[in-house]
Coordinates of C-alpha atoms and ligand atoms in Angstrom, one line a residue:
X1364 CA 157.1 58.2 80.2
X1365 CA 154.1 59.2 81.5
X1366 CA 151.1 57.3 80.2
X1367 CA 148.2 58.2 78.2
X1368 CA 146.0 57.9 80.8
X1369 CA 147.7 59.6 83.7
X1370 CA 148.0 63.1 80.6
X1371 CA 144.5 63.0 80.5
X1372 CA 143.7 62.8 84.4
X1373 CA 146.4 65.2 84.8
X1374 CA 144.6 67.6 82.3
X1375 CA 140.9 67.0 83.8
X1376 CA 142.6 67.9 87.0
X1377 CA 144.0 71.1 85.6
X1378 CA 140.5 72.0 84.1
X1379 CA 138.5 71.4 87.1
X1380 CA 140.7 73.5 89.3
X1381 CA 140.4 76.5 87.0
X1382 CA 136.7 76.0 86.7
X1383 CA 136.4 76.2 90.4
X1384 CA 138.9 79.1 90.7
X1385 CA 136.8 81.0 88.2
X1386 CA 133.5 80.4 90.4
X1387 CA 135.4 81.2 93.8
X1388 CA 136.4 84.6 92.1
X1389 CA 132.9 85.2 90.9
X1390 CA 131.7 84.8 94.3
X1391 CA 134.4 86.9 96.1
X1392 CA 133.4 89.6 93.8
X1393 CA 129.6 89.1 94.4
X1394 CA 130.5 89.3 98.3
X1395 CA 133.0 91.9 98.0
X1396 CA 130.3 94.2 95.9
X1397 CA 127.8 93.5 98.7
X1398 CA 125.0 92.1 96.7
X1399 CA 124.6 89.5 98.9
X1400 CA 123.3 91.8 101.9
X1401 CA 120.0 92.4 99.2
X1402 CA 119.8 89.1 97.0
X1403 CA 121.2 86.6 99.2
X1404 CA 124.7 84.8 99.6
X1405 CA 123.9 82.6 96.4
X1406 CA 121.2 84.7 95.0
X1407 CA 118.5 83.2 96.4
X1408 CA 116.8 86.0 98.0
X1409 CA 114.0 85.5 100.3
X1410 CA 113.1 88.8 100.5
X1411 CA 110.0 89.8 98.1
X1412 CA 111.4 93.3 97.7
X1413 CA 115.0 92.3 96.2
X1414 CA 114.7 89.9 92.9
X1415 CA 116.0 86.0 92.9
X1416 CA 119.2 86.1 90.9
X1417 CA 120.2 82.8 91.3
X1418 CA 119.9 80.5 88.4
X1419 CA 119.6 83.9 85.9
X1420 CA 120.7 83.8 82.5
X1421 CA 124.7 85.4 82.9
X1422 CA 123.7 87.9 79.5
X1423 CA 120.9 89.2 81.1
X1424 CA 122.3 89.7 84.5
X1425 CA 125.5 91.2 82.7
X1426 CA 122.6 93.4 80.9
X1427 CA 120.7 94.6 83.8
X1428 CA 123.9 96.1 85.4
X1429 CA 125.4 97.6 82.9
X1430 CA 121.7 99.0 82.3
X1431 CA 121.2 100.2 85.5
X1432 CA 125.4 101.4 85.1
X1433 CA 124.6 104.1 82.1
X1434 CA 121.1 104.9 83.6
X1435 CA 118.9 103.3 80.8
X1436 CA 117.2 101.5 83.7
X1437 CA 116.7 103.2 86.7
X1438 CA 116.6 102.5 90.4
X1439 CA 117.3 104.2 93.8
X1440 CA 119.2 101.2 95.4
X1441 CA 120.5 99.2 92.1
X1442 CA 121.6 102.1 90.2
X1443 CA 124.2 102.8 93.1
X1444 CA 124.7 99.2 93.9
X1445 CA 126.0 98.2 90.0
X1446 CA 128.2 100.7 90.2
X1447 CA 130.1 98.3 93.0
X1448 CA 130.1 96.1 90.4
X1449 CA 131.9 97.9 87.6
X1450 CA 134.8 95.3 85.6
X1451 CA 133.3 92.3 87.8
X1452 CA 129.5 92.1 85.9
X1453 CA 130.5 89.0 83.9
X1454 CA 132.2 87.1 86.4
X1455 CA 129.3 88.0 89.0
X1456 CA 126.9 86.9 86.0
X1457 CA 128.6 83.4 85.8
X1458 CA 128.7 82.8 89.5
X1459 CA 124.6 83.4 89.8
X1460 CA 123.9 82.0 86.7
X1461 CA 125.6 78.5 88.4
X1462 CA 123.4 78.7 91.6
Ligands
LIG792 C1 120.2 97.6 99.5 C2 119.6 95.7 98.4 C3 120.8 95.7 97.1 C4 121.9 95.3 97.4 C5 122.8 95.6 98.3 C6 122.2 95.1 95.7 N1 121.1 94.8 94.9 FE1 120.4 94.2 92.9 N2 118.5 94.7 93.2 C7 118.0 95.5 94.6 C8 116.0 95.8 94.2 C9 115.3 96.6 95.2 C10 116.5 95.5 93.0 C11 114.8 95.8 91.7 C12 115.1 96.8 90.9 C13 113.8 97.2 90.3 O1 112.8 97.0 90.7 O2 114.3 97.6 89.0 C14 117.4 94.7 92.4 C15 117.6 94.0 91.0 C16 118.8 93.8 90.8 C17 119.3 93.3 89.0 C18 118.2 93.2 88.3 C19 117.2 91.4 88.1 C20 115.9 91.4 87.2 O3 115.4 90.3 87.5 O4 115.9 92.5 86.3 C21 120.1 92.7 89.3 C22 120.9 91.8 87.7 C23 120.8 92.7 90.2 N3 120.1 93.6 91.4 C24 122.1 92.7 90.6 C25 123.1 92.9 91.7 C26 124.2 92.7 91.9 C27 125.4 92.0 91.1 C28 124.6 93.1 93.3 C29 125.8 93.5 93.6 C30 126.9 94.2 92.9 C31 123.3 94.0 93.6 N4 122.4 93.6 92.8 C32 123.3 94.4 95.2 C33 118.6 95.7 95.7 C34 119.8 95.3 96.0

């Protein structure tokens, strides 16, 4: 018989590992898409030309990426870069929001 305490501990461990996996996925997607080159490793860009994305509202980031992709928002750099994030918008946004 596994004690109730042990069961809770196991469940908590599973939840923590899943959430760190999701986080790692977001970082991987952000790195693979080449975003860090301009916006910084964790979104804390030090270059005034490139906006800081760390701590930004995830829904806002997703909307901006989709707007760049659809052409509603235009920028010579980001219109192209946003296409690298297709299908990963939410994952990347969650990662940045947590920085
Ligand atoms: C070559 C440099 C460069 C790269 C690489 C780049 N960006 Fe950007 N990003 C910019 C610039 C410049 C802007 C500001 C555009 C503007 O003035 O509208 C911007 C703006 C943004 C914004 C809007 C921020 C706001 O406050 O509205 C988001 C979100 C964003 N980038 C996400 C990303 C993601 C995600 C990636 C990777 C797929 C990425 N960027 C890659 C240069 C870059």
